[in-house]
Amino acid sequence: MTVLPKPTSNLRRWSTSAISRICTAKQPAPAEARTMPRILVVESNPKVESDRLEALSGQALGPLYAATLEGLRDDVETVVISPYDGDETPDLSGFDGIAFTGSSVEWNTDDERAAPLAAVMRAGFAAGLPTIGSCNGMQLAASVLGGSSSASPNGREDGLAGDIRLTDAGRAHPMMAGREDGYAVPCTHRDEVVRLPEGAVRLAGNGHSNVQAFAIDRDGVDFWGMQYHPEFSPSYVGRYLRLSGRIAPDVADDLEAAETDESAAARLSTTLRDQAAPRRTVELANWLARL
């Protein structure tokens, strides 16, 4: 994993506990010369939020997303940038895909303050790169492509997004291969997509948010998005929500045990199988398989 700094930035932006390796950016090999997929991971929090999240749960979103992708496929190389901290979009000819993390900023993706993220996403779409986004990353795509996001009238959805149901289109879409009706995935969100862009296909939803997943493939745009966080383990989101005071301690206990304790998983209306990484991360694995 590479964290791509600004020319004058301090590489200690991420602590050594958050990333397995920090190095200065190398010139990318031409696409035809590369032997492994190279993915740009866009950290969608500014440093102040990344530092807070790392203190609460042990890892910031960009390094976590990168580590998850690298864990799913041995030959993946990732580079993390932080547009809110002034990182410029690198030469995208050196990448095979882009992944956008979630975010905990106070504004939604329709807000002009999201412009630094939107600029990177537009550049990726213009370059024709396959793009995936979780939570804020999905909402950002909706906003960039002419849809809209706003605060959910149902309030926050924290812990697990449960009883997610596939649409007919979702059952046939490659992103959702391996998913079955009623699945549950870690989540924490305030906002949701309220209007899909023209040409977007809704793939899944639940009682809280009608759009839990969508995809769009038109005019050179190739995007997959999830409202939930397949890159989060239940224990990660449980630690974060416990220390931020958003859920009851007993629910946090169950989240932190949901990968190993069948009773804890059952109390959350899920199973050990669904919360194990191979099952929980299927959207990411399906996306990587295309690169």
Short mmCIF file of C-alpha atoms in Angstrom, two decimals:
data_model
loop_
_atom_site.label_atom_id
_atom_site.label_comp_id
_atom_site.label_asym_id
_atom_site.label_seq_id
_atom_site.Cartn_x
_atom_site.Cartn_y
_atom_site.Cartn_z
CA MET A 1 0.00 0.00 0.00
CA THR A 2 1.26 3.46 -0.89
CA VAL A 3 0.01 6.67 0.68
CA LEU A 4 0.48 9.33 -1.97
CA PRO A 5 1.54 12.60 -0.34
CA LYS A 6 1.44 16.16 -1.54
CA PRO A 7 4.95 17.30 -2.53
CA THR A 8 5.38 19.06 0.85
CA SER A 9 3.22 16.82 3.02
CA ASN A 10 4.38 14.87 6.04
CA LEU A 11 4.21 11.12 5.53
CA ARG A 12 3.22 10.72 9.18
CA ARG A 13 -0.34 11.64 8.20
CA TRP A 14 -1.11 7.97 8.85
CA SER A 15 0.30 6.33 11.97
CA THR A 16 2.32 3.15 11.59
CA SER A 17 -0.50 1.24 13.25
CA ALA A 18 -2.82 2.18 10.41
CA ILE A 19 -0.79 1.02 7.45
CA SER A 20 1.51 -1.85 6.79
CA ARG A 21 3.90 0.10 4.61
CA ILE A 22 4.44 3.77 3.85
CA CYS A 23 6.56 4.80 0.92
CA THR A 24 6.86 7.70 -1.45
CA ALA A 25 4.94 7.45 -4.69
CA LYS A 26 6.66 5.70 -7.57
CA GLN A 27 6.10 6.43 -11.22
CA PRO A 28 3.44 3.92 -12.35
CA ALA A 29 4.27 1.44 -15.04
CA PRO A 30 2.24 1.69 -18.25
CA ALA A 31 -0.95 -0.36 -18.10
CA GLU A 32 0.33 -2.86 -20.65
CA ALA A 33 3.50 -3.42 -18.59
CA ARG A 34 1.81 -3.95 -15.22
CA THR A 35 1.34 -7.45 -13.92
CA MET A 36 -1.02 -6.54 -11.06
CA PRO A 37 -4.12 -4.33 -10.81
CA ARG A 38 -3.30 -0.90 -9.38
CA ILE A 39 -6.13 0.78 -7.50
CA LEU A 40 -6.46 4.37 -6.35
CA VAL A 41 -8.19 4.49 -2.96
CA VAL A 42 -9.75 7.87 -2.21
CA GLU A 43 -9.85 8.67 1.50
CA SER A 44 -13.08 10.65 1.87
CA ASN A 45 -12.34 12.15 5.28
CA PRO A 46 -10.09 15.10 6.08
CA LYS A 47 -7.18 14.45 8.42
CA VAL A 48 -9.03 15.62 11.53
CA GLU A 49 -11.75 13.02 10.95
CA SER A 50 -9.25 10.33 10.00
CA ASP A 51 -7.33 10.92 13.21
CA ARG A 52 -10.54 10.75 15.24
CA LEU A 53 -11.65 7.53 13.56
CA GLU A 54 -8.25 5.95 14.05
CA ALA A 55 -8.37 6.83 17.74
CA LEU A 56 -11.84 5.31 18.09
CA SER A 57 -11.50 2.16 16.02
CA GLY A 58 -7.83 1.64 15.25
CA GLN A 59 -7.69 2.50 11.56
CA ALA A 60 -8.67 5.32 9.22
CA LEU A 61 -10.92 4.58 6.25
CA GLY A 62 -8.42 4.86 3.40
CA PRO A 63 -5.85 2.42 4.79
CA LEU A 64 -8.65 0.08 5.89
CA TYR A 65 -10.19 0.00 2.42
CA ALA A 66 -6.78 -0.53 0.83
CA ALA A 67 -5.93 -3.35 3.23
CA THR A 68 -9.27 -5.05 2.55
CA LEU A 69 -8.75 -4.95 -1.22
CA GLU A 70 -5.20 -6.25 -0.87
CA GLY A 71 -6.45 -9.02 1.41
CA LEU A 72 -8.98 -10.16 -1.16
CA ARG A 73 -6.48 -10.47 -3.99
CA ASP A 74 -2.75 -11.07 -3.56
CA ASP A 75 -1.70 -9.25 -6.72
CA VAL A 76 -3.45 -5.94 -5.97
CA GLU A 77 -1.45 -2.75 -5.41
CA THR A 78 -3.16 0.25 -3.79
CA VAL A 79 -2.37 3.95 -3.51
CA VAL A 80 -4.26 6.13 -1.00
CA ILE A 81 -4.89 9.84 -1.52
CA SER A 82 -6.80 12.39 0.60
CA PRO A 83 -8.37 15.14 -1.54
CA TYR A 84 -9.71 17.02 1.49
CA ASP A 85 -6.11 17.43 2.63
CA GLY A 86 -4.99 18.86 -0.69
CA ASP A 87 -3.76 15.73 -2.45
CA GLU A 88 -3.96 16.16 -6.21
CA THR A 89 -5.39 13.54 -8.54
CA PRO A 90 -2.45 11.48 -9.82
CA ASP A 91 -1.96 10.40 -13.42
CA LEU A 92 -4.89 8.03 -13.80
CA SER A 93 -3.29 6.18 -16.70
CA GLY A 94 -1.31 4.42 -13.98
CA PHE A 95 -4.43 2.86 -12.42
CA ASP A 96 -6.91 0.13 -13.24
CA GLY A 97 -9.71 1.21 -10.89
CA ILE A 98 -10.75 3.67 -8.19
CA ALA A 99 -12.37 2.99 -4.81
CA PHE A 100 -14.04 5.68 -2.69
CA THR A 101 -14.35 5.21 1.06
CA GLY A 102 -17.15 6.36 3.32
CA SER A 103 -16.97 9.64 5.21
CA SER A 104 -18.00 11.14 8.54
CA VAL A 105 -18.02 14.81 7.53
CA GLU A 106 -21.00 16.95 8.49
CA TRP A 107 -22.03 17.75 4.91
CA ASN A 108 -23.63 15.50 2.31
CA THR A 109 -22.40 14.85 -1.21
CA ASP A 110 -24.69 17.45 -2.81
CA ASP A 111 -22.88 20.14 -0.82
CA GLU A 112 -20.25 22.27 -2.56
CA ARG A 113 -17.81 21.33 0.21
CA ALA A 114 -17.66 17.84 -1.33
CA ALA A 115 -16.03 19.36 -4.45
CA PRO A 116 -12.53 17.90 -3.80
CA LEU A 117 -13.94 14.37 -3.84
CA ALA A 118 -16.23 15.08 -6.77
CA ALA A 119 -13.28 16.33 -8.84
CA VAL A 120 -11.42 13.04 -8.40
CA MET A 121 -14.53 11.04 -9.24
CA ARG A 122 -15.22 13.07 -12.39
CA ALA A 123 -11.62 12.57 -13.49
CA GLY A 124 -11.95 8.83 -12.96
CA PHE A 125 -15.17 8.68 -14.94
CA ALA A 126 -13.59 10.74 -17.74
CA ALA A 127 -10.71 8.26 -17.83
CA GLY A 128 -13.17 5.37 -18.09
CA LEU A 129 -11.90 3.67 -14.94
CA PRO A 130 -14.08 1.11 -13.15
CA THR A 131 -15.08 2.78 -9.88
CA ILE A 132 -16.60 1.46 -6.65
CA GLY A 133 -17.82 3.34 -3.60
CA SER A 134 -19.09 2.53 -0.13
CA CYS A 135 -21.61 4.71 1.73
CA ASN A 136 -20.51 8.30 1.03
CA GLY A 137 -18.75 6.95 -2.05
CA MET A 138 -22.06 5.71 -3.46
CA GLN A 139 -23.83 8.93 -2.53
CA LEU A 140 -21.07 10.94 -4.19
CA ALA A 141 -21.57 9.07 -7.46
CA ALA A 142 -25.28 9.80 -7.34
CA SER A 143 -24.60 13.51 -6.83
CA VAL A 144 -21.85 13.72 -9.47
CA LEU A 145 -23.99 11.98 -12.08
CA GLY A 146 -27.13 14.06 -11.57
CA GLY A 147 -28.90 12.31 -8.72
CA SER A 148 -29.10 13.47 -5.12
CA SER A 149 -28.46 12.47 -1.51
CA SER A 150 -29.76 13.83 1.79
CA ALA A 151 -30.33 12.84 5.40
CA SER A 152 -32.56 9.79 5.72
CA PRO A 153 -36.02 10.49 7.15
CA ASN A 154 -35.55 7.26 9.09
CA GLY A 155 -32.58 8.65 10.99
CA ARG A 156 -29.24 6.90 11.28
CA GLU A 157 -28.59 3.28 10.38
CA ASP A 158 -25.79 2.05 12.62
CA GLY A 159 -24.38 -1.42 13.24
CA LEU A 160 -25.69 -3.74 10.56
CA ALA A 161 -27.83 -2.85 7.57
CA GLY A 162 -30.20 -5.77 7.90
CA ASP A 163 -32.75 -7.63 5.80
CA ILE A 164 -31.38 -6.21 2.55
CA ARG A 165 -33.37 -7.42 -0.44
CA LEU A 166 -32.19 -7.73 -4.01
CA THR A 167 -34.15 -6.24 -6.86
CA ASP A 168 -34.72 -8.30 -10.00
CA ALA A 169 -31.86 -6.36 -11.58
CA GLY A 170 -29.72 -7.06 -8.53
CA ARG A 171 -30.23 -10.81 -8.80
CA ALA A 172 -28.78 -10.68 -12.31
CA HIS A 173 -26.00 -8.16 -11.71
CA PRO A 174 -22.38 -9.34 -11.33
CA MET A 175 -21.76 -7.06 -8.35
CA MET A 176 -24.32 -8.98 -6.30
CA ALA A 177 -23.21 -12.50 -7.25
CA GLY A 178 -23.20 -14.51 -4.02
CA ARG A 179 -25.80 -12.35 -2.25
CA GLU A 180 -29.17 -13.69 -1.14
CA ASP A 181 -32.27 -11.87 0.09
CA GLY A 182 -32.15 -10.94 3.75
CA TYR A 183 -28.40 -10.35 4.01
CA ALA A 184 -26.81 -7.98 6.53
CA VAL A 185 -23.60 -5.94 6.29
CA PRO A 186 -21.88 -3.48 8.66
CA CYS A 187 -23.00 0.10 8.22
CA THR A 188 -23.02 3.54 9.78
CA HIS A 189 -24.72 6.36 7.90
CA ARG A 190 -26.86 9.45 8.22
CA ASP A 191 -27.47 10.19 4.53
CA GLU A 192 -28.84 8.11 1.68
CA VAL A 193 -29.44 8.37 -2.05
CA VAL A 194 -32.83 9.97 -2.59
CA ARG A 195 -32.71 10.28 -6.38
CA LEU A 196 -30.79 7.98 -8.69
CA PRO A 197 -28.97 9.40 -11.71
CA GLU A 198 -30.40 8.78 -15.14
CA GLY A 199 -29.43 5.30 -16.30
CA ALA A 200 -28.62 3.99 -12.81
CA VAL A 201 -29.98 0.60 -11.79
CA ARG A 202 -31.09 -0.01 -8.21
CA LEU A 203 -29.74 -3.38 -7.08
CA ALA A 204 -30.80 -3.69 -3.44
CA GLY A 205 -32.67 -1.95 -0.63
CA ASN A 206 -34.13 -2.46 2.82
CA GLY A 207 -36.70 -0.92 5.14
CA HIS A 208 -34.36 1.88 6.14
CA SER A 209 -32.91 2.93 2.78
CA ASN A 210 -34.50 2.09 -0.54
CA VAL A 211 -31.14 2.36 -2.29
CA GLN A 212 -28.66 0.05 -0.57
CA ALA A 213 -26.81 -0.64 -3.82
CA PHE A 214 -26.84 0.67 -7.37
CA ALA A 215 -24.77 0.46 -10.53
CA ILE A 216 -24.46 2.55 -13.64
CA ASP A 217 -22.85 1.75 -16.99
CA ARG A 218 -23.38 4.49 -19.55
CA ASP A 219 -21.40 7.06 -21.51
CA GLY A 220 -18.11 5.58 -20.34
CA VAL A 221 -19.12 5.61 -16.65
CA ASP A 222 -18.65 2.25 -14.92
CA PHE A 223 -19.70 2.53 -11.27
CA TRP A 224 -20.77 0.11 -8.54
CA GLY A 225 -21.86 1.37 -5.15
CA MET A 226 -23.12 0.15 -1.77
CA GLN A 227 -24.72 2.15 1.02
CA TYR A 228 -23.25 -0.33 3.51
CA HIS A 229 -19.59 -1.10 4.21
CA PRO A 230 -18.39 -4.54 3.04
CA GLU A 231 -14.87 -3.38 3.94
CA PHE A 232 -15.87 -3.07 7.63
CA SER A 233 -15.83 -6.05 9.94
CA PRO A 234 -18.59 -6.12 12.58
CA SER A 235 -15.92 -5.74 15.26
CA TYR A 236 -14.52 -2.62 13.59
CA VAL A 237 -17.89 -0.90 13.40
CA GLY A 238 -18.75 -2.11 16.90
CA ARG A 239 -15.63 -0.49 18.38
CA TYR A 240 -16.29 2.74 16.53
CA LEU A 241 -19.95 2.96 17.52
CA ARG A 242 -19.25 2.00 21.14
CA LEU A 243 -16.63 4.70 21.64
CA SER A 244 -18.63 7.32 19.74
CA GLY A 245 -21.65 6.56 21.97
CA ARG A 246 -24.03 5.75 19.14
CA ILE A 247 -25.20 2.31 20.24
CA ALA A 248 -25.95 0.49 23.47
CA PRO A 249 -23.03 -1.40 25.03
CA ASP A 250 -24.74 -4.78 24.64
CA VAL A 251 -25.21 -4.20 20.90
CA ALA A 252 -21.56 -3.18 20.61
CA ASP A 253 -20.62 -6.38 22.45
CA ASP A 254 -22.58 -8.45 19.94
CA LEU A 255 -21.04 -6.64 16.97
CA GLU A 256 -17.56 -7.25 18.28
CA ALA A 257 -18.33 -10.96 18.70
CA ALA A 258 -20.45 -11.48 15.56
CA GLU A 259 -17.67 -13.15 13.58
CA THR A 260 -17.00 -15.84 16.21
CA ASP A 261 -20.05 -16.16 18.48
CA GLU A 262 -23.12 -17.71 16.88
CA SER A 263 -25.44 -16.39 19.61
CA ALA A 264 -24.15 -12.84 19.21
CA ALA A 265 -24.67 -13.02 15.45
CA ALA A 266 -28.20 -14.37 15.94
CA ARG A 267 -29.10 -11.49 18.26
CA LEU A 268 -28.13 -9.17 15.40
CA SER A 269 -30.31 -11.19 12.99
CA THR A 270 -27.31 -12.42 11.05
CA THR A 271 -25.04 -15.47 10.90
CA LEU A 272 -21.36 -16.23 11.35
CA ARG A 273 -21.25 -17.16 7.67
CA ASP A 274 -22.60 -13.79 6.54
CA GLN A 275 -20.16 -11.86 8.72
CA ALA A 276 -17.07 -13.84 7.74
CA ALA A 277 -14.88 -11.90 5.33
CA PRO A 278 -15.41 -14.07 2.22
CA ARG A 279 -19.17 -13.59 2.42
CA ARG A 280 -19.25 -10.06 3.80
CA THR A 281 -16.97 -8.66 1.11
CA VAL A 282 -18.49 -10.23 -2.00
CA GLU A 283 -19.16 -6.91 -3.78
CA LEU A 284 -15.50 -5.94 -3.45
CA ALA A 285 -14.31 -9.38 -4.57
CA ASN A 286 -16.67 -9.30 -7.55
CA TRP A 287 -15.38 -5.85 -8.53
CA LEU A 288 -11.74 -6.92 -8.25
CA ALA A 289 -12.44 -9.95 -10.43
CA ARG A 290 -13.24 -7.60 -13.33
CA LEU A 291 -9.92 -5.74 -13.24
#
